[in-house]
Amino acid sequence: MKKISLLGSTGSIGTQTLDIVDQHPDKFQIVALSAGNNIELLKQQIDKYAPKLVSVATRELSEQLRGFIPASVQVVYGEQGLIEVATAHEAEVVVTAIMGSRGLPATIAAIQAGKHIGLANKETLVTAGHIVMALAKEKGVKVLPIDSEHSAIFQCLNGERVEQAERIILTASGGSFRDYTREQLHNVTVEQALKHPNWSMGAKITIDSATMANKGLEVIEAHWLFDVTYDQIDVVIHPESIIHSYVEFVDGSVIAQLGLPDMRVPIQYALTYPNRIKNTSERLSLAQIGQLNFRPMDFARYPMLRLAFECGKAGLSSPTVYNAANEVAVDRFLKGELSFLGIEHVVESVLSKHNSCKVDTIEAIVAVDQEARAIASVI
């Protein structure tokens, strides 16, 4: 029975993680949950999974929740609440399924407490990969990727020597506007952007998929997860999202991981590694699909991916600024304050105003992050 703390239990990855728990109640137990503002769904989760500890966004929400759940359940809130869930005494694995850079302090705290990490919060490695991976190595903690692309690479490298991998190739669906020209993007709406052709995801990651910022974040994450240079990372557009990523080795051999688009597969693998267990996911039939398509990445069409590579190579505080500016810009787009193409304009403008600097502590990262957000909110 593996005991799990789940950060972000009411979001897309969180609810799919609980689907895995439902399928295997003899193998997994939820000991702690964190949610943001969706306390109605959290109430249902508390009734079903009986965690000992839960966290919500604010004190007010914690007081609302208190009257509807058993007195035996401890309720906490805010950033400190996230950290308490991440470090819950009984938990062996912490699944970090919250979006954005607010997942960083809790992830750091979990690693310091010796918890293994199921990582769906890519911003953690984008902003602080140098700190997180060094700490995980020091503490003997596994950081197991939950993103479908990084899980694919992780599986392709199983039994292989990373130094014999010549290239890591991340596949990208192309997002909601993959068949649009740059000219056609000028007047696209939020509603159009949120209609991802392959995956069911939260609003922020769906917009990031359309701008290719999500793939940019994944490039930086892959650099830290697999200890490869940016020159060893490529991206190709693969509209079907069947090959989730692949690795080319020095002898020319290529190993790929395939499957239908279903996030429960990489989630389950992170929870059961190094073992595999059955699940109810639909099986892949290549004969039925018939063909798979690929096309090279166009950095002029997707400048957010170009910027991510540039920031990754520049290092220092640049990835933190990229991530922070993008989070603010996407939020402004979703609120109707920016056009779709305004997202990349904001991010590039913030980066142009930033003098890259060392960020060797969490405090330094937070300071740079806040400064970037302030600038991005007014451009």
Coordinates of C-alpha atoms in Angstrom, one line a residue:
M1 CA 0.0 0.0 0.0
K2 CA 1.7 3.2 -1.2
K3 CA 0.7 6.3 0.7
I4 CA 0.3 9.5 -1.4
S5 CA 0.0 13.2 -0.8
L6 CA -1.6 14.9 -3.7
L7 CA -1.1 18.6 -4.4
G8 CA -3.8 19.9 -6.8
S9 CA -6.4 17.2 -6.2
T10 CA -9.2 19.1 -8.0
G11 CA -7.3 19.8 -11.2
S12 CA -7.0 17.7 -14.3
I13 CA -3.9 15.8 -13.2
G14 CA -5.2 15.5 -9.7
T15 CA -8.5 14.0 -10.6
Q16 CA -6.8 11.6 -13.0
T17 CA -4.4 10.6 -10.2
L18 CA -7.5 9.8 -8.1
D19 CA -8.8 7.7 -11.0
I20 CA -5.7 5.5 -10.7
V21 CA -6.3 5.2 -6.9
D22 CA -9.9 4.2 -7.7
Q23 CA -8.7 1.4 -10.0
H24 CA -6.2 0.1 -7.5
P25 CA -7.6 0.7 -3.9
D26 CA -5.4 -2.2 -2.7
K27 CA -2.2 -0.5 -3.8
F28 CA -2.7 3.2 -3.1
Q29 CA -3.9 5.3 -0.1
I30 CA -4.4 9.0 -0.1
V31 CA -3.2 10.5 3.2
A32 CA -3.3 14.3 2.3
L33 CA -4.9 16.5 -0.4
S34 CA -4.5 20.1 -1.4
A35 CA -6.9 22.1 -3.5
G36 CA -7.2 25.7 -4.4
N37 CA -10.7 27.2 -4.4
N38 CA -12.9 24.2 -5.5
I39 CA -14.0 23.2 -2.1
E40 CA -17.2 21.5 -3.4
L41 CA -15.2 18.9 -5.2
L42 CA -12.7 18.7 -2.4
K43 CA -15.6 17.9 0.0
Q44 CA -16.5 14.9 -2.2
Q45 CA -12.8 13.8 -2.3
I46 CA -12.6 14.0 1.5
D47 CA -15.7 11.8 1.9
K48 CA -14.3 9.3 -0.6
Y49 CA -10.6 9.1 0.3
A50 CA -10.6 10.0 4.0
P51 CA -7.3 11.9 4.1
K52 CA -6.0 13.0 7.4
L53 CA -4.9 16.4 6.2
V54 CA -6.2 18.8 3.6
S55 CA -5.2 22.3 2.4
V56 CA -7.1 25.1 0.6
A57 CA -6.1 28.4 -0.8
T58 CA -7.3 30.8 2.0
R59 CA -8.2 30.9 5.6
E60 CA -11.8 31.8 4.7
L61 CA -12.1 28.7 2.6
S62 CA -10.7 26.6 5.3
E63 CA -13.3 27.9 7.7
Q64 CA -16.1 27.2 5.2
L65 CA -14.8 23.7 4.6
R66 CA -14.4 22.9 8.3
G67 CA -18.2 22.6 9.0
F68 CA -18.7 20.0 6.3
I69 CA -16.0 17.4 7.0
P70 CA -15.2 15.1 9.9
A71 CA -13.4 16.7 12.9
S72 CA -10.6 14.1 12.5
V73 CA -9.5 15.8 9.2
Q74 CA -6.9 18.6 9.8
V75 CA -7.5 21.6 7.6
V76 CA -4.7 24.1 6.7
Y77 CA -4.4 26.8 4.1
G78 CA -2.1 28.9 1.9
E79 CA 1.5 28.3 1.0
Q80 CA 2.2 26.9 4.4
G81 CA -0.7 24.5 4.0
L82 CA 0.7 23.3 0.7
I83 CA 4.0 22.6 2.5
E84 CA 2.3 20.7 5.3
V85 CA 0.5 18.5 2.7
A86 CA 3.8 18.0 0.9
T87 CA 5.6 16.9 4.0
A88 CA 2.7 14.8 5.6
H89 CA 4.4 12.3 7.8
E90 CA 2.9 9.1 6.4
A91 CA 3.3 10.0 2.7
E92 CA 5.9 8.2 0.7
V93 CA 5.1 9.8 -2.6
V94 CA 4.1 13.4 -3.3
V95 CA 2.3 14.1 -6.6
T96 CA 2.8 17.7 -7.5
A97 CA -0.2 18.5 -9.8
I98 CA -0.6 22.2 -9.1
M99 CA 0.1 24.6 -11.9
G100 CA 2.7 27.4 -11.9
S101 CA 5.6 28.4 -9.8
R102 CA 3.7 28.2 -6.5
G103 CA 4.5 24.5 -6.5
L104 CA 8.2 25.1 -6.0
P105 CA 8.4 25.7 -2.2
A106 CA 6.2 22.6 -1.5
T107 CA 8.2 20.4 -3.8
I108 CA 11.5 21.6 -2.1
A109 CA 10.0 20.9 1.3
A110 CA 8.8 17.4 0.2
I111 CA 12.3 16.5 -1.1
Q112 CA 13.9 17.8 2.1
A113 CA 11.5 15.5 4.0
G114 CA 12.7 12.5 1.9
K115 CA 9.5 12.1 -0.1
H116 CA 9.7 10.8 -3.7
I117 CA 8.2 13.1 -6.2
G118 CA 5.7 12.4 -9.0
L119 CA 6.3 15.6 -10.9
A120 CA 3.6 17.2 -13.0
N121 CA 4.6 20.7 -12.1
K122 CA 7.1 21.5 -14.8
E123 CA 7.6 25.1 -13.5
T124 CA 9.4 23.6 -10.5
L125 CA 12.3 22.5 -12.7
V126 CA 12.1 25.5 -15.1
T127 CA 12.6 28.0 -12.3
A128 CA 14.8 26.0 -10.0
G129 CA 16.1 22.8 -11.7
H130 CA 19.6 23.4 -10.5
I131 CA 18.4 23.5 -6.9
V132 CA 15.8 20.8 -7.1
M133 CA 17.8 18.1 -8.8
A134 CA 20.9 18.7 -6.6
L135 CA 18.7 18.4 -3.5
A136 CA 17.0 15.3 -4.8
K137 CA 20.4 13.7 -5.4
E138 CA 21.6 14.7 -1.9
K139 CA 18.5 13.2 -0.2
G140 CA 18.3 10.1 -2.4
V141 CA 14.9 11.1 -3.6
K142 CA 13.5 10.0 -7.0
V143 CA 11.9 12.7 -9.2
L144 CA 9.6 10.7 -11.5
P145 CA 8.1 12.7 -14.4
I146 CA 4.3 12.6 -15.0
D147 CA 4.2 14.7 -18.1
S148 CA 3.6 12.3 -21.0
E149 CA 6.6 13.5 -22.9
H150 CA 9.1 13.2 -20.0
S151 CA 7.6 9.9 -18.9
A152 CA 8.1 8.7 -22.5
I153 CA 11.8 9.7 -22.4
F154 CA 12.2 8.2 -19.0
Q155 CA 10.8 4.9 -20.2
C156 CA 13.0 5.0 -23.4
L157 CA 16.1 5.5 -21.3
N158 CA 15.3 2.6 -18.9
G159 CA 18.2 0.1 -19.1
E160 CA 20.2 2.5 -21.2
R161 CA 23.1 4.8 -20.5
V162 CA 22.1 8.5 -20.8
E163 CA 25.6 9.4 -22.1
Q164 CA 24.9 7.2 -25.1
A165 CA 21.7 9.1 -26.0
E166 CA 22.6 11.5 -28.9
R167 CA 19.3 13.3 -29.1
I168 CA 16.1 13.6 -27.1
I169 CA 13.1 14.4 -29.3
L170 CA 10.0 15.8 -27.7
T171 CA 6.8 15.5 -29.7
A172 CA 4.2 18.4 -29.8
S173 CA 0.6 18.2 -30.9
G174 CA 0.8 21.7 -32.2
G175 CA -2.1 22.8 -30.0
S176 CA -5.4 24.3 -30.9
F177 CA -4.1 26.4 -33.8
R178 CA -1.6 24.0 -35.4
D179 CA -3.1 24.5 -38.8
Y180 CA -3.3 28.3 -38.6
T181 CA -0.9 30.7 -40.2
R182 CA 0.5 33.6 -38.2
E183 CA -1.9 35.9 -40.0
Q184 CA -4.9 33.8 -38.9
L185 CA -3.8 34.1 -35.2
H186 CA -4.5 37.8 -34.9
N187 CA -8.2 37.5 -34.0
V188 CA -8.5 34.1 -32.4
T189 CA -10.6 33.9 -29.3
V190 CA -10.1 32.4 -25.8
E191 CA -12.8 29.8 -26.6
Q192 CA -11.0 28.7 -29.8
A193 CA -7.7 28.5 -27.9
L194 CA -9.2 26.2 -25.2
K195 CA -10.2 23.6 -27.7
H196 CA -7.2 21.3 -27.7
P197 CA -7.6 18.6 -30.5
N198 CA -6.1 15.7 -28.5
W199 CA -5.9 16.2 -24.8
S200 CA -8.2 17.3 -22.0
M201 CA -6.2 19.7 -19.8
G202 CA -6.6 22.8 -17.7
A203 CA -7.0 26.2 -19.2
K204 CA -3.4 27.4 -18.7
I205 CA -1.7 24.4 -20.1
T206 CA -4.1 24.3 -23.1
I207 CA -3.1 27.9 -23.9
D208 CA 0.5 27.1 -23.4
S209 CA 0.1 24.2 -25.9
A210 CA -1.3 26.6 -28.5
T211 CA 1.6 29.1 -28.1
M212 CA 4.1 26.2 -27.8
A213 CA 5.2 27.7 -24.4
N214 CA 4.3 24.4 -22.9
K215 CA 6.8 22.6 -25.1
G216 CA 9.3 25.3 -24.2
L217 CA 8.9 24.6 -20.5
E218 CA 9.2 20.9 -21.3
V219 CA 12.5 21.5 -23.1
I220 CA 14.0 23.2 -20.0
E221 CA 12.5 20.5 -17.8
A222 CA 14.1 17.8 -20.0
H223 CA 17.5 19.5 -19.7
W224 CA 17.3 19.1 -15.9
L225 CA 15.6 15.7 -15.7
F226 CA 17.9 13.9 -18.0
D227 CA 21.1 15.9 -17.7
V228 CA 21.4 16.7 -21.4
T229 CA 22.4 19.9 -23.2
Y230 CA 19.9 22.0 -25.1
D231 CA 21.7 21.1 -28.4
Q232 CA 20.7 17.5 -27.7
I233 CA 17.0 18.4 -27.5
D234 CA 14.7 18.6 -30.5
V235 CA 11.0 19.2 -31.0
V236 CA 8.8 17.9 -33.8
I237 CA 5.1 18.4 -34.4
H238 CA 3.2 15.1 -34.3
P239 CA -0.5 15.9 -34.6
E240 CA -1.8 12.4 -33.5
S241 CA 0.0 12.5 -30.1
I242 CA 0.6 8.7 -30.4
I243 CA 4.4 8.8 -30.1
H244 CA 4.9 10.7 -26.8
S245 CA 8.6 11.3 -27.4
Y246 CA 11.6 9.3 -28.5
V247 CA 15.4 9.0 -28.1
E248 CA 18.1 8.6 -30.7
F249 CA 21.2 6.9 -29.6
V250 CA 24.8 7.2 -30.8
D251 CA 24.5 4.1 -32.9
G252 CA 21.5 5.5 -34.8
S253 CA 19.0 3.3 -33.0
V254 CA 15.7 5.1 -32.0
I255 CA 13.5 4.0 -29.1
A256 CA 10.0 5.6 -28.8
Q257 CA 7.2 5.3 -26.3
L258 CA 3.7 5.1 -27.9
G259 CA 0.2 5.1 -26.6
L260 CA -3.2 6.7 -27.0
P261 CA -3.5 10.2 -25.4
D262 CA -4.3 9.4 -21.8
M263 CA -2.5 11.0 -18.9
R264 CA -3.5 8.2 -16.5
V265 CA -0.8 6.0 -18.1
P266 CA 2.2 8.2 -17.2
I267 CA 0.6 9.1 -13.8
Q268 CA 0.3 5.4 -13.0
Y269 CA 3.8 4.6 -14.1
A270 CA 5.2 7.3 -11.8
L271 CA 3.3 5.8 -8.9
T272 CA 4.3 2.2 -9.6
Y273 CA 7.8 2.5 -10.9
P274 CA 9.8 0.3 -11.5
N275 CA 6.7 -2.0 -11.8
R276 CA 3.8 -1.9 -14.2
I277 CA 0.3 -2.8 -13.4
K278 CA -2.9 -3.1 -15.4
N279 CA -5.3 -0.3 -16.0
T280 CA -8.5 0.4 -17.9
S281 CA -7.0 2.7 -20.5
E282 CA -7.9 2.1 -24.1
R283 CA -5.3 0.1 -26.0
L284 CA -3.4 1.4 -29.0
S285 CA -4.1 -0.2 -32.4
L286 CA -1.6 1.1 -35.0
A287 CA -3.4 -0.8 -37.7
Q288 CA -6.6 1.1 -36.9
I289 CA -4.9 4.5 -36.8
G290 CA -3.2 3.7 -40.2
Q291 CA -0.6 6.4 -40.3
L292 CA 1.4 8.8 -38.1
N293 CA 2.4 12.3 -39.3
F294 CA 5.3 14.5 -38.4
R295 CA 6.6 17.9 -39.4
P296 CA 9.6 19.9 -38.4
M297 CA 9.3 22.7 -35.9
D298 CA 9.0 26.2 -37.3
F299 CA 10.5 28.6 -34.7
A300 CA 9.2 31.7 -36.7
R301 CA 5.6 30.3 -36.3
Y302 CA 6.2 29.5 -32.7
P303 CA 8.4 32.2 -31.2
M304 CA 7.6 31.1 -27.6
L305 CA 9.6 27.9 -28.2
R306 CA 12.5 29.8 -29.7
L307 CA 12.5 32.0 -26.6
A308 CA 12.5 29.0 -24.3
F309 CA 15.6 27.5 -26.0
E310 CA 17.3 30.9 -25.7
C311 CA 16.4 31.3 -22.0
G312 CA 17.5 27.7 -21.3
K313 CA 20.9 28.2 -22.9
A314 CA 21.3 31.6 -21.2
G315 CA 20.5 30.0 -17.9
L316 CA 20.8 32.0 -14.6
S317 CA 17.5 33.8 -14.0
S318 CA 16.3 33.8 -17.6
P319 CA 14.1 30.6 -17.4
T320 CA 12.4 32.0 -14.2
V321 CA 11.6 35.2 -16.0
Y322 CA 10.2 33.4 -19.1
N323 CA 8.0 31.3 -16.9
A324 CA 6.7 34.2 -14.7
A325 CA 6.0 36.5 -17.7
N326 CA 4.2 33.7 -19.5
E327 CA 2.0 32.9 -16.5
V328 CA 0.9 36.5 -16.2
A329 CA 0.4 36.9 -20.0
V330 CA -1.7 33.8 -20.2
D331 CA -3.9 34.9 -17.3
R332 CA -4.4 38.3 -19.0
F333 CA -5.3 36.6 -22.2
L334 CA -7.9 34.3 -20.5
K335 CA -9.4 37.5 -18.9
G336 CA -9.6 39.2 -22.2
E337 CA -6.9 41.8 -21.5
L338 CA -4.5 40.6 -24.2
S339 CA -4.8 39.2 -27.7
F340 CA -3.4 35.7 -28.3
L341 CA -0.3 37.1 -30.0
G342 CA 0.0 39.5 -27.1
I343 CA 1.2 36.7 -25.0
E344 CA 4.4 36.3 -26.8
H345 CA 4.8 40.1 -27.0
V346 CA 4.6 40.4 -23.3
V347 CA 7.1 37.6 -22.6
E348 CA 9.6 38.9 -25.1
S349 CA 9.3 42.4 -23.8
V350 CA 9.8 41.3 -20.2
L351 CA 12.9 39.3 -21.2
S352 CA 14.3 42.3 -23.1
K353 CA 14.0 44.4 -19.9
H354 CA 15.7 41.8 -17.6
N355 CA 19.4 41.6 -16.8
S356 CA 20.0 37.9 -16.2
C357 CA 21.5 37.2 -12.8
K358 CA 22.4 34.3 -10.5
V359 CA 19.6 32.7 -8.6
D360 CA 21.2 30.3 -6.2
T361 CA 18.5 30.4 -3.5
I362 CA 14.7 30.1 -3.4
E363 CA 14.5 33.6 -2.1
A364 CA 16.5 34.9 -5.1
I365 CA 14.2 33.0 -7.5
V366 CA 11.1 34.4 -5.8
A367 CA 12.4 37.9 -6.0
V368 CA 13.1 37.6 -9.8
D369 CA 9.8 35.9 -10.3
Q370 CA 7.9 38.7 -8.6
E371 CA 9.7 41.4 -10.5
A372 CA 9.0 39.7 -13.8
R373 CA 5.3 39.4 -12.9
A374 CA 5.1 43.0 -12.0
I375 CA 6.5 44.1 -15.4
A376 CA 4.3 41.6 -17.3
S377 CA 1.2 42.8 -15.7
V378 CA 1.5 46.4 -17.2
I379 CA 3.0 45.8 -20.6

